[in-house]
PDB file of C-alpha atoms in Angstrom:
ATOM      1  CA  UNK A   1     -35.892  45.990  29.127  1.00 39.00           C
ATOM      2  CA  UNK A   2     -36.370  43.068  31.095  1.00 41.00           C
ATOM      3  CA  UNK A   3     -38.043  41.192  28.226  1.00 39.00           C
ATOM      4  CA  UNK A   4     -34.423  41.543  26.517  1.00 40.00           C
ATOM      5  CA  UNK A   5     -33.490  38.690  29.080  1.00 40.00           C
ATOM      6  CA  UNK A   6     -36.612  36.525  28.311  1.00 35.00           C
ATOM      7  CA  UNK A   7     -35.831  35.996  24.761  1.00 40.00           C
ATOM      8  CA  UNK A   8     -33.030  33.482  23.693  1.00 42.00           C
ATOM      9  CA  UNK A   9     -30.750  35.926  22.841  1.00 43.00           C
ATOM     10  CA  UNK A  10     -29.039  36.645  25.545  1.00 46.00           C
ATOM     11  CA  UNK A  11     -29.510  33.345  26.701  1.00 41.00           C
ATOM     12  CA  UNK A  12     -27.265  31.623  24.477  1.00 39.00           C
ATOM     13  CA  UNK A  13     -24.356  34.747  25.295  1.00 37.00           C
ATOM     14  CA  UNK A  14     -23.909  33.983  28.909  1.00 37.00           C
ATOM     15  CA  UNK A  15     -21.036  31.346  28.667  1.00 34.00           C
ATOM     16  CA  UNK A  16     -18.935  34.954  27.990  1.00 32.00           C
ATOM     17  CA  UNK A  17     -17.447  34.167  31.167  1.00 29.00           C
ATOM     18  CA  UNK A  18     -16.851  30.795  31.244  1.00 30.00           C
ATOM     19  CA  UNK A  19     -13.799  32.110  28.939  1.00 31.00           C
ATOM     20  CA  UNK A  20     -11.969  29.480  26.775  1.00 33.00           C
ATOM     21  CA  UNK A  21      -9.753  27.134  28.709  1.00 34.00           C
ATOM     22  CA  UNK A  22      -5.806  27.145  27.505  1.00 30.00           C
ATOM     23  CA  UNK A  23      -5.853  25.681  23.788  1.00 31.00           C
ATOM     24  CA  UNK A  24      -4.972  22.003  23.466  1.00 32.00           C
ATOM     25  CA  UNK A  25      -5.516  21.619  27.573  1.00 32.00           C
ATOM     26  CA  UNK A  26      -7.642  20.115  29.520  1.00 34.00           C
ATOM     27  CA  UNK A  27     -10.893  22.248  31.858  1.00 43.00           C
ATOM     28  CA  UNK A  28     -10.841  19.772  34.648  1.00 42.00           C
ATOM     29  CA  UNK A  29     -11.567  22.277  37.932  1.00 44.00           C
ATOM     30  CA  UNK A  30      -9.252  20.164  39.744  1.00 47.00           C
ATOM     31  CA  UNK A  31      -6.491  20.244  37.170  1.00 65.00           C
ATOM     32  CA  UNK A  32      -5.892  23.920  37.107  1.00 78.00           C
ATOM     33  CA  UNK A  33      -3.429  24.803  40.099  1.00 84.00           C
ATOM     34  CA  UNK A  34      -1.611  21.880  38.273  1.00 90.00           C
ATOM     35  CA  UNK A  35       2.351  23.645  37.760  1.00 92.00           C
ATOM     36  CA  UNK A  36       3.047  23.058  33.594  1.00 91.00           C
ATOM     37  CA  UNK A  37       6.112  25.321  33.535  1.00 91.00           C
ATOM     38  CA  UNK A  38       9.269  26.903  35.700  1.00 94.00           C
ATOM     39  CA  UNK A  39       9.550  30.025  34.203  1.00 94.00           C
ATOM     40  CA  UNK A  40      11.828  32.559  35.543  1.00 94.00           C
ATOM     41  CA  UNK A  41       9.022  34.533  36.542  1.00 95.00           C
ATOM     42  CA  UNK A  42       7.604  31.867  38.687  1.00 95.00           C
ATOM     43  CA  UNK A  43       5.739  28.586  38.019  1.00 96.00           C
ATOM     44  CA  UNK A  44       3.036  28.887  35.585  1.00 96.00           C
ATOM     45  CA  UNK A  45      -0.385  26.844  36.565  1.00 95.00           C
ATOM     46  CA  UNK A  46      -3.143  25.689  34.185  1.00 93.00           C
ATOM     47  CA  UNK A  47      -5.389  28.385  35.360  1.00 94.00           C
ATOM     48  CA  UNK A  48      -2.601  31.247  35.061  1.00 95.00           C
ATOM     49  CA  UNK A  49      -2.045  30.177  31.692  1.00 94.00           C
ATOM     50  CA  UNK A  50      -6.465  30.062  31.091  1.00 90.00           C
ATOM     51  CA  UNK A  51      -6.207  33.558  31.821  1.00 94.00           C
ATOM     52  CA  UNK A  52      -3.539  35.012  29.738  1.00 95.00           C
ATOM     53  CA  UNK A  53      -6.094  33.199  26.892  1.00 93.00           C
ATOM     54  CA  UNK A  54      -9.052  35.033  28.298  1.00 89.00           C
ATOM     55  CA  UNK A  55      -8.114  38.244  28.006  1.00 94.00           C
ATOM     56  CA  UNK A  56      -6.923  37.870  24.994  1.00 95.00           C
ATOM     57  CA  UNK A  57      -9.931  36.138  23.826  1.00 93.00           C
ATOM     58  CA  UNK A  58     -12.399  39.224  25.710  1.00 94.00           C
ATOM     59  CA  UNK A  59      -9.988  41.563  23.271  1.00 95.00           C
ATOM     60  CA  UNK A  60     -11.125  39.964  20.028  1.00 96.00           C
ATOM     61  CA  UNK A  61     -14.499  40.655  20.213  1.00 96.00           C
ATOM     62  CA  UNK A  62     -15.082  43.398  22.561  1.00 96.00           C
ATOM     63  CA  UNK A  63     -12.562  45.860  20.843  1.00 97.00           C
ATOM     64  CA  UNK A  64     -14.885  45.256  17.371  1.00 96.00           C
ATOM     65  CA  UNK A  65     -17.682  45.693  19.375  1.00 97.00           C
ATOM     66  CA  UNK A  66     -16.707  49.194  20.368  1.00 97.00           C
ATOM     67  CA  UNK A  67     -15.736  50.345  17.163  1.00 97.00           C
ATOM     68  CA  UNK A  68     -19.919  49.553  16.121  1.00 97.00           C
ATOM     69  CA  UNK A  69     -20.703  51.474  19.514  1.00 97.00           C
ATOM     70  CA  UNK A  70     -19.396  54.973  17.779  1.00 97.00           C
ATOM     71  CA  UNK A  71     -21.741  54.479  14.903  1.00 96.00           C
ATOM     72  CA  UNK A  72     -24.423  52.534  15.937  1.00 97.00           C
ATOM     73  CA  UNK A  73     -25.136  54.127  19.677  1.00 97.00           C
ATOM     74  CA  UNK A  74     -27.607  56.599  19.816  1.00 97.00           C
ATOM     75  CA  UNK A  75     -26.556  58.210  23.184  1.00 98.00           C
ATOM     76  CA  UNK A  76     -23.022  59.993  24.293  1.00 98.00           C
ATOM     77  CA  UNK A  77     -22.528  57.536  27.062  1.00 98.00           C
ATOM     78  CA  UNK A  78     -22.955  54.194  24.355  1.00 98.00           C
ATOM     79  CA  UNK A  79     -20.385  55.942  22.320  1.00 98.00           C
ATOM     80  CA  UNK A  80     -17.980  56.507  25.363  1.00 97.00           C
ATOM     81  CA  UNK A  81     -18.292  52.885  26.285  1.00 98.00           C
ATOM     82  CA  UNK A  82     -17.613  52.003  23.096  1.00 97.00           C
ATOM     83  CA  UNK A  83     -14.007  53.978  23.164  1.00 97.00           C
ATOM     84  CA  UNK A  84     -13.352  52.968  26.325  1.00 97.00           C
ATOM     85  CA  UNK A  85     -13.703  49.051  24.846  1.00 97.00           C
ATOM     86  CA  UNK A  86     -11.302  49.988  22.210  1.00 97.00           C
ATOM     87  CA  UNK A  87      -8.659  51.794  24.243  1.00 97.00           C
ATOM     88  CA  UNK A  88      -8.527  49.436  27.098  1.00 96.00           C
ATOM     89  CA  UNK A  89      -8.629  45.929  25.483  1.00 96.00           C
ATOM     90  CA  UNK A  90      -5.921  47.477  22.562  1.00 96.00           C
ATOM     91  CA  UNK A  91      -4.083  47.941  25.879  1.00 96.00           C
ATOM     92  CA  UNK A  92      -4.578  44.356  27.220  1.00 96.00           C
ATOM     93  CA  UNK A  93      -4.191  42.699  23.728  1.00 96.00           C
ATOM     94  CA  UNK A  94      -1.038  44.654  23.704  1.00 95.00           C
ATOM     95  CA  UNK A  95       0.492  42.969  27.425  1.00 96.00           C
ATOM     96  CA  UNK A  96      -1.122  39.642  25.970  1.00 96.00           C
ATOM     97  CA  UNK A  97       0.963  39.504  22.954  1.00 96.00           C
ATOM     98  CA  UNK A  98       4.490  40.485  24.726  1.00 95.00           C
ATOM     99  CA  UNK A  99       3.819  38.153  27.760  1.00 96.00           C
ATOM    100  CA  UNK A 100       2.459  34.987  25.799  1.00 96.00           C
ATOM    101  CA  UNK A 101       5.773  34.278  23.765  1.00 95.00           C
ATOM    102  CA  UNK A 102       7.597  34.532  27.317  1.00 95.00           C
ATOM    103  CA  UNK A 103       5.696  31.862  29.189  1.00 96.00           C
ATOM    104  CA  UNK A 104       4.872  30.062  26.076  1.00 95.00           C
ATOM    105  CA  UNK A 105       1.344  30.136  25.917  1.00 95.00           C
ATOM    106  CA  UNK A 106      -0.624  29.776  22.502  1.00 93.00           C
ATOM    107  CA  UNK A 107      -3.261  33.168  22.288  1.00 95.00           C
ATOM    108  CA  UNK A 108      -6.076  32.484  19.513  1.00 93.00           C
ATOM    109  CA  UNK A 109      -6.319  35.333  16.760  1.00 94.00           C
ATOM    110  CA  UNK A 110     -10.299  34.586  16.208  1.00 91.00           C
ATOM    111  CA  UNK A 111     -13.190  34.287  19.215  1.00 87.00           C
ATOM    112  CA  UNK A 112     -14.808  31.685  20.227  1.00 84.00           C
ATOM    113  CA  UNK A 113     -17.938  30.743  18.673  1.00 85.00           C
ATOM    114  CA  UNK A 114     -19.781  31.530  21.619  1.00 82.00           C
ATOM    115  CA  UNK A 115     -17.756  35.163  21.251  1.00 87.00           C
ATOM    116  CA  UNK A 116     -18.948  35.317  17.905  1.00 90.00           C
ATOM    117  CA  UNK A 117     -22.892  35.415  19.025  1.00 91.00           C
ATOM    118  CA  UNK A 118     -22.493  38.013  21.222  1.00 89.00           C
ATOM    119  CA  UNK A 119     -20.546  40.029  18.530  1.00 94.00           C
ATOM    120  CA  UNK A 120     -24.042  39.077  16.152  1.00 94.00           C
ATOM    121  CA  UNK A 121     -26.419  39.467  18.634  1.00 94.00           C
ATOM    122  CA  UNK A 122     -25.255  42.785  19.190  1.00 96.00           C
ATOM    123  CA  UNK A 123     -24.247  43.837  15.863  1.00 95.00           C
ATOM    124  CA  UNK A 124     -27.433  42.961  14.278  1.00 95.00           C
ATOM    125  CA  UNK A 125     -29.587  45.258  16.500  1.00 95.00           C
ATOM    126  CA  UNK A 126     -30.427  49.025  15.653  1.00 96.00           C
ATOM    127  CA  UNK A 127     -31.615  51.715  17.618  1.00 96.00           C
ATOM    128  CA  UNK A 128     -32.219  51.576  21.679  1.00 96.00           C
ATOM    129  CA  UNK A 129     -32.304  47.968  20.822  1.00 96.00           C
ATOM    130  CA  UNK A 130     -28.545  47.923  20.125  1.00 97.00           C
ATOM    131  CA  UNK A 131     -27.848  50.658  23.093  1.00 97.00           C
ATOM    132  CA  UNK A 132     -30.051  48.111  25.090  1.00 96.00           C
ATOM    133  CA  UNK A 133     -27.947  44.794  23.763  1.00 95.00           C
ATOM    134  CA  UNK A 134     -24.758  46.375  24.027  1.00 97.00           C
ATOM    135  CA  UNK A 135     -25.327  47.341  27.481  1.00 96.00           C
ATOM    136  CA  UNK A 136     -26.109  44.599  29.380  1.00 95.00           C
ATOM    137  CA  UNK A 137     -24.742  41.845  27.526  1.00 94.00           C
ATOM    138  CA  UNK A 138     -21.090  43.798  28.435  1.00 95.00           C
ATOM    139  CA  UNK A 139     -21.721  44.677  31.686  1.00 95.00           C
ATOM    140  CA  UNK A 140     -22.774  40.716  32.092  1.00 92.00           C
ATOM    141  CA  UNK A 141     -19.623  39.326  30.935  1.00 90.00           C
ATOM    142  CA  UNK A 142     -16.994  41.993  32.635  1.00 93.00           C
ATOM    143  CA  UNK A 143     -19.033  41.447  35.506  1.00 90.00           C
ATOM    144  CA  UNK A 144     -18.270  38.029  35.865  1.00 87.00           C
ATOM    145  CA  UNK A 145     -14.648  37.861  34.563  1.00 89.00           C
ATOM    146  CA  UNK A 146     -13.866  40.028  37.135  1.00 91.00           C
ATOM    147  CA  UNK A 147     -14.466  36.968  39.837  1.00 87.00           C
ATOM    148  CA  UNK A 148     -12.067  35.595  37.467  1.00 89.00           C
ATOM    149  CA  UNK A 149      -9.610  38.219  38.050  1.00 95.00           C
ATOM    150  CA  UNK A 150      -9.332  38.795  41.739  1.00 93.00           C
ATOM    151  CA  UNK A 151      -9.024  35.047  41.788  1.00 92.00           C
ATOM    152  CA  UNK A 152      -6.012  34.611  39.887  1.00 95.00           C
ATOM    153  CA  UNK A 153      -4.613  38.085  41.042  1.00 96.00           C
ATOM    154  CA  UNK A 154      -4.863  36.696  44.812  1.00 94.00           C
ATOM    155  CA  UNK A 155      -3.190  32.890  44.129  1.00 94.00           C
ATOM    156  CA  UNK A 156      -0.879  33.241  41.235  1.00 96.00           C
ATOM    157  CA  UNK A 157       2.801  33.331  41.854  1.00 95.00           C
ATOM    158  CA  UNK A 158       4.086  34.250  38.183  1.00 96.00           C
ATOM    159  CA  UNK A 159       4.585  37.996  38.250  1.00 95.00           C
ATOM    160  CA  UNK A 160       3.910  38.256  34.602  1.00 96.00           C
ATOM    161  CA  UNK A 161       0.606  36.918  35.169  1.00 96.00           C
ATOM    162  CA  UNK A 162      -0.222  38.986  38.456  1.00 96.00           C
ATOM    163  CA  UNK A 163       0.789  41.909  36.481  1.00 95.00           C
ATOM    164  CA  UNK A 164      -1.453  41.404  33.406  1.00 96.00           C
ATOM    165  CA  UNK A 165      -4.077  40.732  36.651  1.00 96.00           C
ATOM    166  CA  UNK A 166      -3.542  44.491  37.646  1.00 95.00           C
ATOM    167  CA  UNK A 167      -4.137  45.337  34.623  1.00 95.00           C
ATOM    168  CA  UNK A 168      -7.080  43.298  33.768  1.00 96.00           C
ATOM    169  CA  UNK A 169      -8.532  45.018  36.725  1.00 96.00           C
ATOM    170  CA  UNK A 170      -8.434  48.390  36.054  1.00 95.00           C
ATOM    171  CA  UNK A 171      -9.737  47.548  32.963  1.00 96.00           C
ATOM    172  CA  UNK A 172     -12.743  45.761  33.818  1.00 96.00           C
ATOM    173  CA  UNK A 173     -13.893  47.633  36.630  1.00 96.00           C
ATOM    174  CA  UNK A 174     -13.694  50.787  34.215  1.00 97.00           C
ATOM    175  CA  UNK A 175     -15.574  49.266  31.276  1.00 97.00           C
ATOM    176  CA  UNK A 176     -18.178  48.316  34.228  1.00 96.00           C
ATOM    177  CA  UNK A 177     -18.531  51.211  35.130  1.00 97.00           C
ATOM    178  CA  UNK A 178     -18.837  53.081  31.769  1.00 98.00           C
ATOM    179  CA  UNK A 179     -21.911  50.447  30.901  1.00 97.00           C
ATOM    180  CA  UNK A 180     -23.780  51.247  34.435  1.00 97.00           C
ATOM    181  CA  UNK A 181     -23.104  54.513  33.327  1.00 97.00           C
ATOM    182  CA  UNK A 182     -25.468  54.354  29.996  1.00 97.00           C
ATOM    183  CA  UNK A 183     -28.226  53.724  31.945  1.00 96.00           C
ATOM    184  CA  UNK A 184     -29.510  50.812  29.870  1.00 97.00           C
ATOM    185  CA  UNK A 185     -28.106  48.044  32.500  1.00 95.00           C
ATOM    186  CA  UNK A 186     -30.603  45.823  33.950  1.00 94.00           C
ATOM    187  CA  UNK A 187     -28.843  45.115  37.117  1.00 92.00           C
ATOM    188  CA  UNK A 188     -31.531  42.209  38.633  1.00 91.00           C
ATOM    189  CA  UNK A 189     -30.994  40.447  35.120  1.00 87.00           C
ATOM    190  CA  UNK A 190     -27.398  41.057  35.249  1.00 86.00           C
ATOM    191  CA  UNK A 191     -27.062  39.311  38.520  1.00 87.00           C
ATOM    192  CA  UNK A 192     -28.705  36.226  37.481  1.00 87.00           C
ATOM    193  CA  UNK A 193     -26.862  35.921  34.734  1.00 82.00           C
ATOM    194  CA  UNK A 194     -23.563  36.042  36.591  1.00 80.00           C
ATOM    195  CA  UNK A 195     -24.763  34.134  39.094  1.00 80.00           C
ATOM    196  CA  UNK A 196     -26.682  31.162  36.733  1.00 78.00           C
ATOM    197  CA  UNK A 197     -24.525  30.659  33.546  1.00 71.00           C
ATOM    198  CA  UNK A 198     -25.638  28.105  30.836  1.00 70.00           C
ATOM    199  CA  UNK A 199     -24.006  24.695  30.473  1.00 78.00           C
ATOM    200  CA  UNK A 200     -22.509  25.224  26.928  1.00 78.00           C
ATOM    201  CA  UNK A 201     -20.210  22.572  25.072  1.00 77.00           C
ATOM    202  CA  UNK A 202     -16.381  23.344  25.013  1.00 78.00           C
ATOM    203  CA  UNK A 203     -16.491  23.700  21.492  1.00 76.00           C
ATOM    204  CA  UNK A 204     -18.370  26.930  21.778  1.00 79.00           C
ATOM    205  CA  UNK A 205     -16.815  28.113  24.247  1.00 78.00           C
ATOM    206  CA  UNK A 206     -12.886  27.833  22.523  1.00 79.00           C
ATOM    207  CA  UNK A 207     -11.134  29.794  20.183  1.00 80.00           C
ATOM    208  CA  UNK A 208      -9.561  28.071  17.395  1.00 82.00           C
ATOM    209  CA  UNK A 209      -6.092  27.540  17.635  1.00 85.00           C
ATOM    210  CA  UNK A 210      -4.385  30.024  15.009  1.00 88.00           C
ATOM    211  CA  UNK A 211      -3.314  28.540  11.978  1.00 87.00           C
ATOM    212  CA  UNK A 212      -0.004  27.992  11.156  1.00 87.00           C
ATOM    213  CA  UNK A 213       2.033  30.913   9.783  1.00 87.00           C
ATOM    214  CA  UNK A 214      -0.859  33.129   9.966  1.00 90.00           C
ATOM    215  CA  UNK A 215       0.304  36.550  10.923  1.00 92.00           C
ATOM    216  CA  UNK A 216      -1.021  37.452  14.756  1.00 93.00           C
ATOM    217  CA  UNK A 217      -4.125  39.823  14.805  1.00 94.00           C
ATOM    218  CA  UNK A 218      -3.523  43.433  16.290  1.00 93.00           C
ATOM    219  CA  UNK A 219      -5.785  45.086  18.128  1.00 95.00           C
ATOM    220  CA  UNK A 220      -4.558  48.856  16.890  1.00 93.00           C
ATOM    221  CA  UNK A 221      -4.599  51.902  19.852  1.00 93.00           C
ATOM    222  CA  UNK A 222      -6.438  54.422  19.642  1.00 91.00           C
ATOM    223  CA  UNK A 223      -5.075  57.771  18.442  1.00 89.00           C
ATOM    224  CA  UNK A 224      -4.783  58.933  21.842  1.00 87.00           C
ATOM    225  CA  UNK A 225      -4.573  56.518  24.488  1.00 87.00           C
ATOM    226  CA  UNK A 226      -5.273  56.164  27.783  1.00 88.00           C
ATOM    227  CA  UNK A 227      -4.676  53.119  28.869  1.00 84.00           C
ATOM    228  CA  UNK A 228      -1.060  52.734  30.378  1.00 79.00           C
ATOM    229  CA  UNK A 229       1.110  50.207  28.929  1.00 77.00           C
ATOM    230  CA  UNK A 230       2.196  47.177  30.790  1.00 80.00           C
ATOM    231  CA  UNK A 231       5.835  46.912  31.461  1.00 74.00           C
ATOM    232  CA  UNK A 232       7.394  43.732  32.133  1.00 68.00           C
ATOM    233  CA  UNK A 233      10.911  42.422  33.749  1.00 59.00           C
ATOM    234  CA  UNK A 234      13.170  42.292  31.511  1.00 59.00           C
ATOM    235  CA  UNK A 235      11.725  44.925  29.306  1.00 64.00           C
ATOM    236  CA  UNK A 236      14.724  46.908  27.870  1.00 55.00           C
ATOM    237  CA  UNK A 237      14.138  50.448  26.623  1.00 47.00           C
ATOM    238  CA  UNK A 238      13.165  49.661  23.012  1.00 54.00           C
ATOM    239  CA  UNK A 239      10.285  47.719  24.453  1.00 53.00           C
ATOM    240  CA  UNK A 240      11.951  44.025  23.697  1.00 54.00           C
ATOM    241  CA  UNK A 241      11.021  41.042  25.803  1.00 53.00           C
ATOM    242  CA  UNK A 242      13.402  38.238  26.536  1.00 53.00           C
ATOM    243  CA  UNK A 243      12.468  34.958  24.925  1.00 53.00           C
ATOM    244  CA  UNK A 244      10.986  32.259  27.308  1.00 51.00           C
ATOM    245  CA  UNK A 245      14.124  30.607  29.281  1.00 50.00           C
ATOM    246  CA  UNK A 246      16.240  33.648  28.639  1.00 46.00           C
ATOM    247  CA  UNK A 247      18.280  35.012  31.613  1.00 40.00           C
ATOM    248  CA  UNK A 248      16.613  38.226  32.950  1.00 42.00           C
ATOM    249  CA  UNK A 249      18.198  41.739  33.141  1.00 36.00           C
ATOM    250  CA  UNK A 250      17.430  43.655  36.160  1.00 35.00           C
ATOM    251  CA  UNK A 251      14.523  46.551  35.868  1.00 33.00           C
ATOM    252  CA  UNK A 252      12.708  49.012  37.743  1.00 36.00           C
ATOM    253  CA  UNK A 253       9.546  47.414  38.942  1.00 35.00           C
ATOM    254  CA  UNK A 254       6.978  47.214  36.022  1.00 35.00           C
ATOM    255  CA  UNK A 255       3.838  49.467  36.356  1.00 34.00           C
ATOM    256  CA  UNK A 256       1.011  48.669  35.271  1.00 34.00           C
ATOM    257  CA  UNK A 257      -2.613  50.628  34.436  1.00 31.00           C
TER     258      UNK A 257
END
């Protein structure tokens, strides 16, 4: 397996968790506690609104990725990871989508280029080769984002964004845990790779902006989902969200899976 790790392949993948920075806005490290909005949910910083683009972004090509797992794995536990990658990030794309209009962030409807590769890289194996790919390259990438996660759960002050942080969390420990469980996961390799990430241009590492009037990409449910909902202030029973700026009506505390 560990000869997986020696080729380029996997090489060129590791940027997964140097996630796009917010479309149109600068990466500068010591920009992103910068305050760019007062919302009524609390003040939105550079870095809270990075993240509501990164799990978005994670959505778009992990969620395709598990719909290959349940025809291309070749064990039970490949094909569970690959629902549990389509019920969880159809859950997260789902709290992306109603939270982004409220705060006014832009979410991308295509990955990133570097997305894209690991999507291909993936895709184009067959066999424990695939089961081997699918693995690690996953458990690399939630492995790291979830640094990513504690971080923003522990420092933002928007709720809407500490919420979709609960929920991020759940949802990447679990997916962790269901790729440890195939037991294809090179866990030295895995380290380094978290640990050592490539120096990749932005460009690869952003999604396009969507274009104009295009029609917003869905990530559908499964039939039977797990993954709870997330439920936001100002959520009223129909499941409508109050437009950014909008005077909030009182709710029970929003759960969150």
């Amino acid at each position: 397996m560990g000869t997986l790790f020696v080729g380029g392949a996997l090489t060129l993948t590791l940027g997964a968790l140097a996630y796009p920075s917010m479309l149109g806005v600068s990466q500068a490290a010591t920009a992103q506690d910068r305050i760019i909005a007062q919302t009524q949910w609390g003040p939105l910083t550079e870095q809270d609104r990075d993240f509501v683009v990164k799990v978005r972004a994670a959505g778009l090509w992990e969620y395709p990725l598990g719909e290959v797992a349940l025809q291309k794995g070749t064990t039970p536990e490949v094909k569970e990871a690959g629902r549990h990658l389509i019920d969880g990030h159809a859950a997260l794309d789902a709290a992306c989508r109603k939270i982004a209009p409220m705060l006014n962030v832009t979410i991308p409807n295509v990955a990133s280029p570097q997305q894209v590769g690991f999507v291909n890289t993936i895709e184009s194996s067959n066999g424990q080769q695939f089961d081997t790919n699918f693995a690690n390259i996953l458990r690399v990438t939630h492995g790291s984002i979830f640094n990513t996660i504690s971080k923003i759960r522990s420092t933002t002050k928007n709720s809407l964004v500490r919420s979709l942080a609960d929920m991020a969390n759940d949802t990447v420990l679990d997916h962790m845990t269901v790729m440890e469980k195939t037991g294809f996961v090179n866990f030295d390799q895995a380290l380094f790779m978290q640990t050592t990430p490539p120096k990749l241009p932005d460009t690869d590492l952003t999604p396009p902006a969507p274009q104009p009037g295009a029609p917003m990409v869905v990530l559908t449910p499964p039939a039977n989902p797990t993954s709870t909902p997330l439920g936001v202030p100002g959520e009223n029973a129909n499941g409508a969200t109050p437009a950014a700026g909008a005077a909030p009506t009182p709710t029970p505390t929003p759960t969150v899976g």
